[in-house]
JSON list of C-alpha atoms in Angstrom, two decimals:
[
{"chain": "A", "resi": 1, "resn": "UNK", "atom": "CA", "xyz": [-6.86, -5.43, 12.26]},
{"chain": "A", "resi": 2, "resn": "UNK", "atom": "CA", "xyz": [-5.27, -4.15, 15.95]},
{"chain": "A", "resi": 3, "resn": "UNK", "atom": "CA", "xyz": [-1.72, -4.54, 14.77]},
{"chain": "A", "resi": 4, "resn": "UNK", "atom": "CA", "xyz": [-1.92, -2.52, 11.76]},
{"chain": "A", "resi": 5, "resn": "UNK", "atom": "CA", "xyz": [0.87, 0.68, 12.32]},
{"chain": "A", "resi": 6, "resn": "UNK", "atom": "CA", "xyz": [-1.79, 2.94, 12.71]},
{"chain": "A", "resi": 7, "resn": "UNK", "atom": "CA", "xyz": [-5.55, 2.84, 12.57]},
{"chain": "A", "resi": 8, "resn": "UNK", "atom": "CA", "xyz": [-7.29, 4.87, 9.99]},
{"chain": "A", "resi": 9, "resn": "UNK", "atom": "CA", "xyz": [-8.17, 8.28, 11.20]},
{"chain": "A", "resi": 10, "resn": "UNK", "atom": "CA", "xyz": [-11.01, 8.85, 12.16]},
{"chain": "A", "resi": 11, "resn": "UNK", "atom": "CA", "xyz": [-11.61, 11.84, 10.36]},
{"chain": "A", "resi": 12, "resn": "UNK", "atom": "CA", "xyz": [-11.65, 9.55, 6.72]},
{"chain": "A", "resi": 13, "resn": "UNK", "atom": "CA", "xyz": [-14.71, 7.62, 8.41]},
{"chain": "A", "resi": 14, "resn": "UNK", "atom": "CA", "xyz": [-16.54, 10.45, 8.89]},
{"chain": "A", "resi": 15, "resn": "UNK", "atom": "CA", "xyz": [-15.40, 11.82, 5.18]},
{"chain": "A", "resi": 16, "resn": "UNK", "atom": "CA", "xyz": [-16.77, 8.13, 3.69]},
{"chain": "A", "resi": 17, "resn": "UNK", "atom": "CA", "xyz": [-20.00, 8.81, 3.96]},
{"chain": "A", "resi": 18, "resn": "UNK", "atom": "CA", "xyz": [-21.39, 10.00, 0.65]},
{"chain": "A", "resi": 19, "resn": "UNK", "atom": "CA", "xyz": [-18.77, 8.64, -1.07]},
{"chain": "A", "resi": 20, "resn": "UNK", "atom": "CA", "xyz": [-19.85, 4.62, 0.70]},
{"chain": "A", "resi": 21, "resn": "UNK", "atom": "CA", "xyz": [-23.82, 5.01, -0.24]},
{"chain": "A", "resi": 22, "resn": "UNK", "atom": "CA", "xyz": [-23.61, 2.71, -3.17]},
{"chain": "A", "resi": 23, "resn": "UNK", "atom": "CA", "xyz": [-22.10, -0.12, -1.05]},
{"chain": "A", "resi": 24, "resn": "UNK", "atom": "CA", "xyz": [-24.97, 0.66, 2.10]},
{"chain": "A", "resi": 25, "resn": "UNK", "atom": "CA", "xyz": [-27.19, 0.06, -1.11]},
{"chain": "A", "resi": 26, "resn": "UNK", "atom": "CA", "xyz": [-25.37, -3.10, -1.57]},
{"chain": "A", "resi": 27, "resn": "UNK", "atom": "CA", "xyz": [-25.58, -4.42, 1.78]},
{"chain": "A", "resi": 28, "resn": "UNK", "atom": "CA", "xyz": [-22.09, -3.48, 2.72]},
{"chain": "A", "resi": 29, "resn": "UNK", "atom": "CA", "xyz": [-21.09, -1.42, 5.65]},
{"chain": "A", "resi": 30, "resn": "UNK", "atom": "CA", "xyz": [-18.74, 1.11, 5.66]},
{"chain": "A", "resi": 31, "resn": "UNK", "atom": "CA", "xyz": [-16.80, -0.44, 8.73]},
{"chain": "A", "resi": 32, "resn": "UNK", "atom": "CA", "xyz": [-16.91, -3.97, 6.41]},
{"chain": "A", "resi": 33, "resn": "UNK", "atom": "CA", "xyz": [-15.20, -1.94, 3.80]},
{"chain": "A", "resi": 34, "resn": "UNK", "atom": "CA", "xyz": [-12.69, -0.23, 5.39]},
{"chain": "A", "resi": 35, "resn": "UNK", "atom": "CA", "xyz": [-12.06, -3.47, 7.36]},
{"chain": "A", "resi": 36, "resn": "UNK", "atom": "CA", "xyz": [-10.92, -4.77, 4.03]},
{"chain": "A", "resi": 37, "resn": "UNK", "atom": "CA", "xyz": [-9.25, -2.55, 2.75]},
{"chain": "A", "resi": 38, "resn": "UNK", "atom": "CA", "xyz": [-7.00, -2.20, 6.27]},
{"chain": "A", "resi": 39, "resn": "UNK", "atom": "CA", "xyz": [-6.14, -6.25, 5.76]},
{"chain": "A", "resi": 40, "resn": "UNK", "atom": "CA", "xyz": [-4.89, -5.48, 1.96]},
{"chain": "A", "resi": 41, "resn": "UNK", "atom": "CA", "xyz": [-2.66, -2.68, 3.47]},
{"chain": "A", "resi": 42, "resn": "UNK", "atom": "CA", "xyz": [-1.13, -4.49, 5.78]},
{"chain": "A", "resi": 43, "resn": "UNK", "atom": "CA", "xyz": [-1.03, -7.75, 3.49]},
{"chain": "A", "resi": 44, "resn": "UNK", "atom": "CA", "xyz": [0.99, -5.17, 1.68]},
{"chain": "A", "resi": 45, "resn": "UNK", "atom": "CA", "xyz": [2.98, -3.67, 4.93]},
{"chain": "A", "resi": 46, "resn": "UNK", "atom": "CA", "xyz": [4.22, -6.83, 6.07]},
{"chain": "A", "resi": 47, "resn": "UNK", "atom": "CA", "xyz": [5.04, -7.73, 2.87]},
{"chain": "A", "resi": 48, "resn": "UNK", "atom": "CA", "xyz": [7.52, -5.19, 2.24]},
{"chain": "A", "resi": 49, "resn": "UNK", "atom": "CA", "xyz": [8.89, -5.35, 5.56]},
{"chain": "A", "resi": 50, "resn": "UNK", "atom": "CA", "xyz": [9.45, -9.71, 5.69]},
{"chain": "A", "resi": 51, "resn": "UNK", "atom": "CA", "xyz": [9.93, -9.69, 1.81]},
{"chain": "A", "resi": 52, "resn": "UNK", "atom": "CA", "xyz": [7.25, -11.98, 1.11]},
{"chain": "A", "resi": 53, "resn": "UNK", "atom": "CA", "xyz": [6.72, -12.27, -2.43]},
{"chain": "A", "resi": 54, "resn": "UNK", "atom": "CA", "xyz": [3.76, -14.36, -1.64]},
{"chain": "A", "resi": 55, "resn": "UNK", "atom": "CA", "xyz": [1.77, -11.46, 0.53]},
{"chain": "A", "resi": 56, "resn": "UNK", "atom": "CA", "xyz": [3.03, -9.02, -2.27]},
{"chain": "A", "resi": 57, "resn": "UNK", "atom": "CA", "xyz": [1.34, -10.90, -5.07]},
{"chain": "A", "resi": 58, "resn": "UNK", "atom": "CA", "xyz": [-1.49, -11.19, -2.88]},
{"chain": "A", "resi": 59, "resn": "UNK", "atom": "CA", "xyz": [-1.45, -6.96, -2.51]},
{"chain": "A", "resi": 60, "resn": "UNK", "atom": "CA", "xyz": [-0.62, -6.20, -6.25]},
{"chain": "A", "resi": 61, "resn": "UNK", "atom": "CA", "xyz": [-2.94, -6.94, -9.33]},
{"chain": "A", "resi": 62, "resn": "UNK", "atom": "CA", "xyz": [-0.96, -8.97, -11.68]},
{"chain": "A", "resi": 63, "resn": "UNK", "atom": "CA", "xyz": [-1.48, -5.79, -14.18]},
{"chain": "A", "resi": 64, "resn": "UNK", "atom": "CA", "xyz": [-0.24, -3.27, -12.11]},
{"chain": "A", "resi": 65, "resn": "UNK", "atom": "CA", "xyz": [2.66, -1.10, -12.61]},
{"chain": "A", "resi": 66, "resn": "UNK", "atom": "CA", "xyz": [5.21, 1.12, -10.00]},
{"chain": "A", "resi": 67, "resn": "UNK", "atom": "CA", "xyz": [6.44, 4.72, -10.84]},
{"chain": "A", "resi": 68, "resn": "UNK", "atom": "CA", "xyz": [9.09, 6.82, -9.31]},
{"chain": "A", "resi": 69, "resn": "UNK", "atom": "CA", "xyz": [10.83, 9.83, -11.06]},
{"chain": "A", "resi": 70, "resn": "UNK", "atom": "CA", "xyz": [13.52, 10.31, -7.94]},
{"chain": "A", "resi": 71, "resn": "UNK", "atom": "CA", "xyz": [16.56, 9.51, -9.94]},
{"chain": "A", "resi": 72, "resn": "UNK", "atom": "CA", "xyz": [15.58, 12.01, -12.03]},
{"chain": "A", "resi": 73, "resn": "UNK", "atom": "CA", "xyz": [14.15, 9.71, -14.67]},
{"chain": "A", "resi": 74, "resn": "UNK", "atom": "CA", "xyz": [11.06, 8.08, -15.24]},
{"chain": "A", "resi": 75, "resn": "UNK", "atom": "CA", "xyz": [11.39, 4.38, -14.11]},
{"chain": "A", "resi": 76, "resn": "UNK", "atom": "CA", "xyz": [8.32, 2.09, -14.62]},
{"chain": "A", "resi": 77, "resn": "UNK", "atom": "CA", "xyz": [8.30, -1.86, -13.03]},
{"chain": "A", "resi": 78, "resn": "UNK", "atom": "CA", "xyz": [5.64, -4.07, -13.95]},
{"chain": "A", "resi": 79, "resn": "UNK", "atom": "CA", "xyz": [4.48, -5.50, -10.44]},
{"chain": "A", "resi": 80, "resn": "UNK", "atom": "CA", "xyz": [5.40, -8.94, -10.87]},
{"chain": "A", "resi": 81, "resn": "UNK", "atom": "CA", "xyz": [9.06, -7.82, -11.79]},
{"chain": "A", "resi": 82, "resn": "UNK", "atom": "CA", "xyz": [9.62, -5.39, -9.03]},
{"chain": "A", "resi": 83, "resn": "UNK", "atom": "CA", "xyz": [8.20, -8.25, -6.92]},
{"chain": "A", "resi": 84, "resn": "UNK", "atom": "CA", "xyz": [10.67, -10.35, -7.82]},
{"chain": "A", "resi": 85, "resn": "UNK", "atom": "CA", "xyz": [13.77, -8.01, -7.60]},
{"chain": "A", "resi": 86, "resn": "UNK", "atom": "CA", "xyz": [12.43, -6.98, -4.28]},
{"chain": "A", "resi": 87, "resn": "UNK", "atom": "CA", "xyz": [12.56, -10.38, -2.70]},
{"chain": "A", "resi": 88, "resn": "UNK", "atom": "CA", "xyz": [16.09, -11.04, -4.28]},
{"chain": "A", "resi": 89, "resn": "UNK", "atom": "CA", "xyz": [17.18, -9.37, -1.49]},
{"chain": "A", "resi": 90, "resn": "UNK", "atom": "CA", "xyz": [17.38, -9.50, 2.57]},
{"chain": "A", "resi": 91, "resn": "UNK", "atom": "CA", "xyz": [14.05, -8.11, 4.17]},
{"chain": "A", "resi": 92, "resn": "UNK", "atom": "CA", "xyz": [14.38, -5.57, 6.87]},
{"chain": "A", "resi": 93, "resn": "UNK", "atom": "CA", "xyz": [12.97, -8.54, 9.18]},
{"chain": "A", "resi": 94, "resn": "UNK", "atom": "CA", "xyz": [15.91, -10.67, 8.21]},
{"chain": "A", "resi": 95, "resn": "UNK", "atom": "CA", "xyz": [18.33, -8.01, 8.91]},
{"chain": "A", "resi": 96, "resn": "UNK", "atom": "CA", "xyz": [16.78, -7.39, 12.37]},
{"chain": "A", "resi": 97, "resn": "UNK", "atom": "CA", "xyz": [15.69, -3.54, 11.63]},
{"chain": "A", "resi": 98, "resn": "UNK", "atom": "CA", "xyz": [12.75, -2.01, 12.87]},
{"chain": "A", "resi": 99, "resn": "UNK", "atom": "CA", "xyz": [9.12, -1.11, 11.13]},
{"chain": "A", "resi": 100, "resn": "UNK", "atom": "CA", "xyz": [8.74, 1.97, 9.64]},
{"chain": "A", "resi": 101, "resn": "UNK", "atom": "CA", "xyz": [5.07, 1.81, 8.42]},
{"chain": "A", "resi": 102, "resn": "UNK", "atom": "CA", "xyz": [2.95, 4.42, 9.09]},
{"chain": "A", "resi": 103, "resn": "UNK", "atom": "CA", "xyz": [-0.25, 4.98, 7.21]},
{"chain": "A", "resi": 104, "resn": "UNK", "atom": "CA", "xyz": [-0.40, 9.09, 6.47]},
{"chain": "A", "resi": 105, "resn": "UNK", "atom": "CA", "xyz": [-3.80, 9.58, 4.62]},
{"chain": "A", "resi": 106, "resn": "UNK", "atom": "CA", "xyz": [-6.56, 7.04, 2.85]},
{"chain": "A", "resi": 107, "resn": "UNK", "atom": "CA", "xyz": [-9.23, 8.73, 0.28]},
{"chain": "A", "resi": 108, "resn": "UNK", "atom": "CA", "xyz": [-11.63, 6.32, -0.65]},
{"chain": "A", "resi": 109, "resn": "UNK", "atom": "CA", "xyz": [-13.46, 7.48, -4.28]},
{"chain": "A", "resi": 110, "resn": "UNK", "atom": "CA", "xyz": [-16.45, 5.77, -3.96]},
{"chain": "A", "resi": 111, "resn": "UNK", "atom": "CA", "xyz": [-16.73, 1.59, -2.70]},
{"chain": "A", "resi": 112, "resn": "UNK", "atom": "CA", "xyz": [-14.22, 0.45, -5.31]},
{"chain": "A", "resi": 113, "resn": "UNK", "atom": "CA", "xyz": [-11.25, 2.67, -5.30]},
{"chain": "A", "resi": 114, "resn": "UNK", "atom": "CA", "xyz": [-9.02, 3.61, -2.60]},
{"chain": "A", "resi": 115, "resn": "UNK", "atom": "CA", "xyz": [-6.32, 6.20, -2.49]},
{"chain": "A", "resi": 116, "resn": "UNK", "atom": "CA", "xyz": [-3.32, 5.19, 0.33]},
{"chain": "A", "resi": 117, "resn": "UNK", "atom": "CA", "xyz": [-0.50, 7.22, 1.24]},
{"chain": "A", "resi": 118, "resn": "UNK", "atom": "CA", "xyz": [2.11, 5.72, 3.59]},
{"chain": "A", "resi": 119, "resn": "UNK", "atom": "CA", "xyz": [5.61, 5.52, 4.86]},
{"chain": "A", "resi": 120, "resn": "UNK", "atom": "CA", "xyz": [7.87, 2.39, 4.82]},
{"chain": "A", "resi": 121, "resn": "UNK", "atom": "CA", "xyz": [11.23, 1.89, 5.08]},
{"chain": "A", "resi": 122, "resn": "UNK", "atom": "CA", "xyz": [13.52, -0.63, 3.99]},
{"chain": "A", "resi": 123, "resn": "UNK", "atom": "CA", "xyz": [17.23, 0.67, 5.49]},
{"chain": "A", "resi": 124, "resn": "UNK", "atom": "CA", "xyz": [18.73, 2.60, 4.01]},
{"chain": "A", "resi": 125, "resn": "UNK", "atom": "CA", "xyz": [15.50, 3.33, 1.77]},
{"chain": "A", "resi": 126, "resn": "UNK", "atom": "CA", "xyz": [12.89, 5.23, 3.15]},
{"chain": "A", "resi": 127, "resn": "UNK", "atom": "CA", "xyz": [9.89, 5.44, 1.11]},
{"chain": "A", "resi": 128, "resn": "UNK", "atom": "CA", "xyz": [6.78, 7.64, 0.78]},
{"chain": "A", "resi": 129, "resn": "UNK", "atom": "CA", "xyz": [3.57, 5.68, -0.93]},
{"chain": "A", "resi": 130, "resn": "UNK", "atom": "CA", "xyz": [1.47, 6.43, -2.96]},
{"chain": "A", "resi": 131, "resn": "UNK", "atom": "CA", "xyz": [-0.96, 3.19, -4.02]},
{"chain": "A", "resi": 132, "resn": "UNK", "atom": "CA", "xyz": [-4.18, 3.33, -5.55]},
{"chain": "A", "resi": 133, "resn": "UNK", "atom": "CA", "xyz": [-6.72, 0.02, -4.72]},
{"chain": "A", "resi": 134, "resn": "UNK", "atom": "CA", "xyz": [-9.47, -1.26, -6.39]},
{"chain": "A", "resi": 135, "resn": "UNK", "atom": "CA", "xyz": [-11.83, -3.58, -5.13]},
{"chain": "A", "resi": 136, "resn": "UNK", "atom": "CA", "xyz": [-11.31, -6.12, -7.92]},
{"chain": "A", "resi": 137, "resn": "UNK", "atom": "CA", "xyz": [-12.70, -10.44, -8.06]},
{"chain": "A", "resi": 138, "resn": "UNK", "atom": "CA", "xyz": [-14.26, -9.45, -4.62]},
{"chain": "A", "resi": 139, "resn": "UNK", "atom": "CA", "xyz": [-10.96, -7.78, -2.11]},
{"chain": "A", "resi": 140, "resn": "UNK", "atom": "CA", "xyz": [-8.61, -4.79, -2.30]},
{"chain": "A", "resi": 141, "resn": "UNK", "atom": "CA", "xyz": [-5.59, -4.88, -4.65]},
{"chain": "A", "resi": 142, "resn": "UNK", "atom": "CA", "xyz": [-2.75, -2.05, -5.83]},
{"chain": "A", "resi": 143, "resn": "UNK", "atom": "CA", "xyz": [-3.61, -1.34, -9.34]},
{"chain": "A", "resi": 144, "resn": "UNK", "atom": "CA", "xyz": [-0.83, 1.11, -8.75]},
{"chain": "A", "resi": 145, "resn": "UNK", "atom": "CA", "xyz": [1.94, 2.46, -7.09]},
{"chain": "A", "resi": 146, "resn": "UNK", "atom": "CA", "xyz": [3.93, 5.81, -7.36]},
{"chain": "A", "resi": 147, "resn": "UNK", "atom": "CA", "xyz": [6.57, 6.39, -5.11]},
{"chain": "A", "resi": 148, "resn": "UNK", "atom": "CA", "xyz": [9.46, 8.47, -3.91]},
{"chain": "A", "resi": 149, "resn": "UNK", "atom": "CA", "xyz": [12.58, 7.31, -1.67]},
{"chain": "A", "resi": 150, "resn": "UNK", "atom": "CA", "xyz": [14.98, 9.13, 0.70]},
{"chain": "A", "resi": 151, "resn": "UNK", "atom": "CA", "xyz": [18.40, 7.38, 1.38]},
{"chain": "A", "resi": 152, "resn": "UNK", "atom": "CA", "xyz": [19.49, 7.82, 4.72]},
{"chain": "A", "resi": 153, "resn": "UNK", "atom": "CA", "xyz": [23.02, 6.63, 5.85]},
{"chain": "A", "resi": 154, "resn": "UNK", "atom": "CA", "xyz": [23.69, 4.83, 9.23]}
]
């Protein structure tokens, strides 16, 4: 998609190669996959950023789990949970603030699994991302999410 934050590099497409020769097998080409897998990241993106628990649920497997350690403890959400308490409150779209999605790296471990690292922010929270996709009842979904946040003041 055009209006994702920022395109994946090109340097992962070159990088896919051997890793994308089962799904060239399969009839799949590597553009068709990492097509996909750019719509479940910004299914994901936007999201976060309009607080949509429906486009979250779409991003997340049911199953999967978030991790951070930043307040200096282990702290675990089940996805629909942290889904919920996310959307409790005002999105950064309600509250007029800006996007701060940028997508940093993508490792793809062969055509089913996905590593994504990527910024978002939701003032004063600014996160860094780390989710890993799998390619699960036929599209890209989190099956997990570890992630660290900076608070930043005015």
């Amino acid at each position: 998609p055009s209006d994702l934050p920022q395109r994946l590099p090109e340097r992962h497409h070159v990088a896919l190669h051997r890793d994308l020769e089962t799904a060239h097998a399969a009839g799949v080409s590597e553009e068709d996959v990492i097509a996909a897998l750019e719509q479940s990241i910004q299914t994901y993106l936007d999201g976060v950023y309009e607080g949509d628990a429906a486009k979250l649920r779409l991003a997340f497997h049911p199953l999967s789990h978030l991790y951070t350690a930043t307040p200096g403890k282990l702290v675990d959400y089940r996805a629909p949970d942290w889904i919920e308490n996310f959307c409790s409150r005002p999105s950064p779209k309600a509250k007029g603030e800006p996007r701060g999605d940028l997508i940093l790296s993508v490792d793809f471990n062969g055509p089913a699994h996905a590593f994504v690292k990527l910024n978002c922010a939701v003032p004063p929270y600014y996160f860094t991302d780390y989710l890993t996709f799998a390619k699960l009842d036929g599209r890209w979904q989190v099956i997990a999410k570890v992630y660290h946040y900076d608070i930043r003041e005015g």
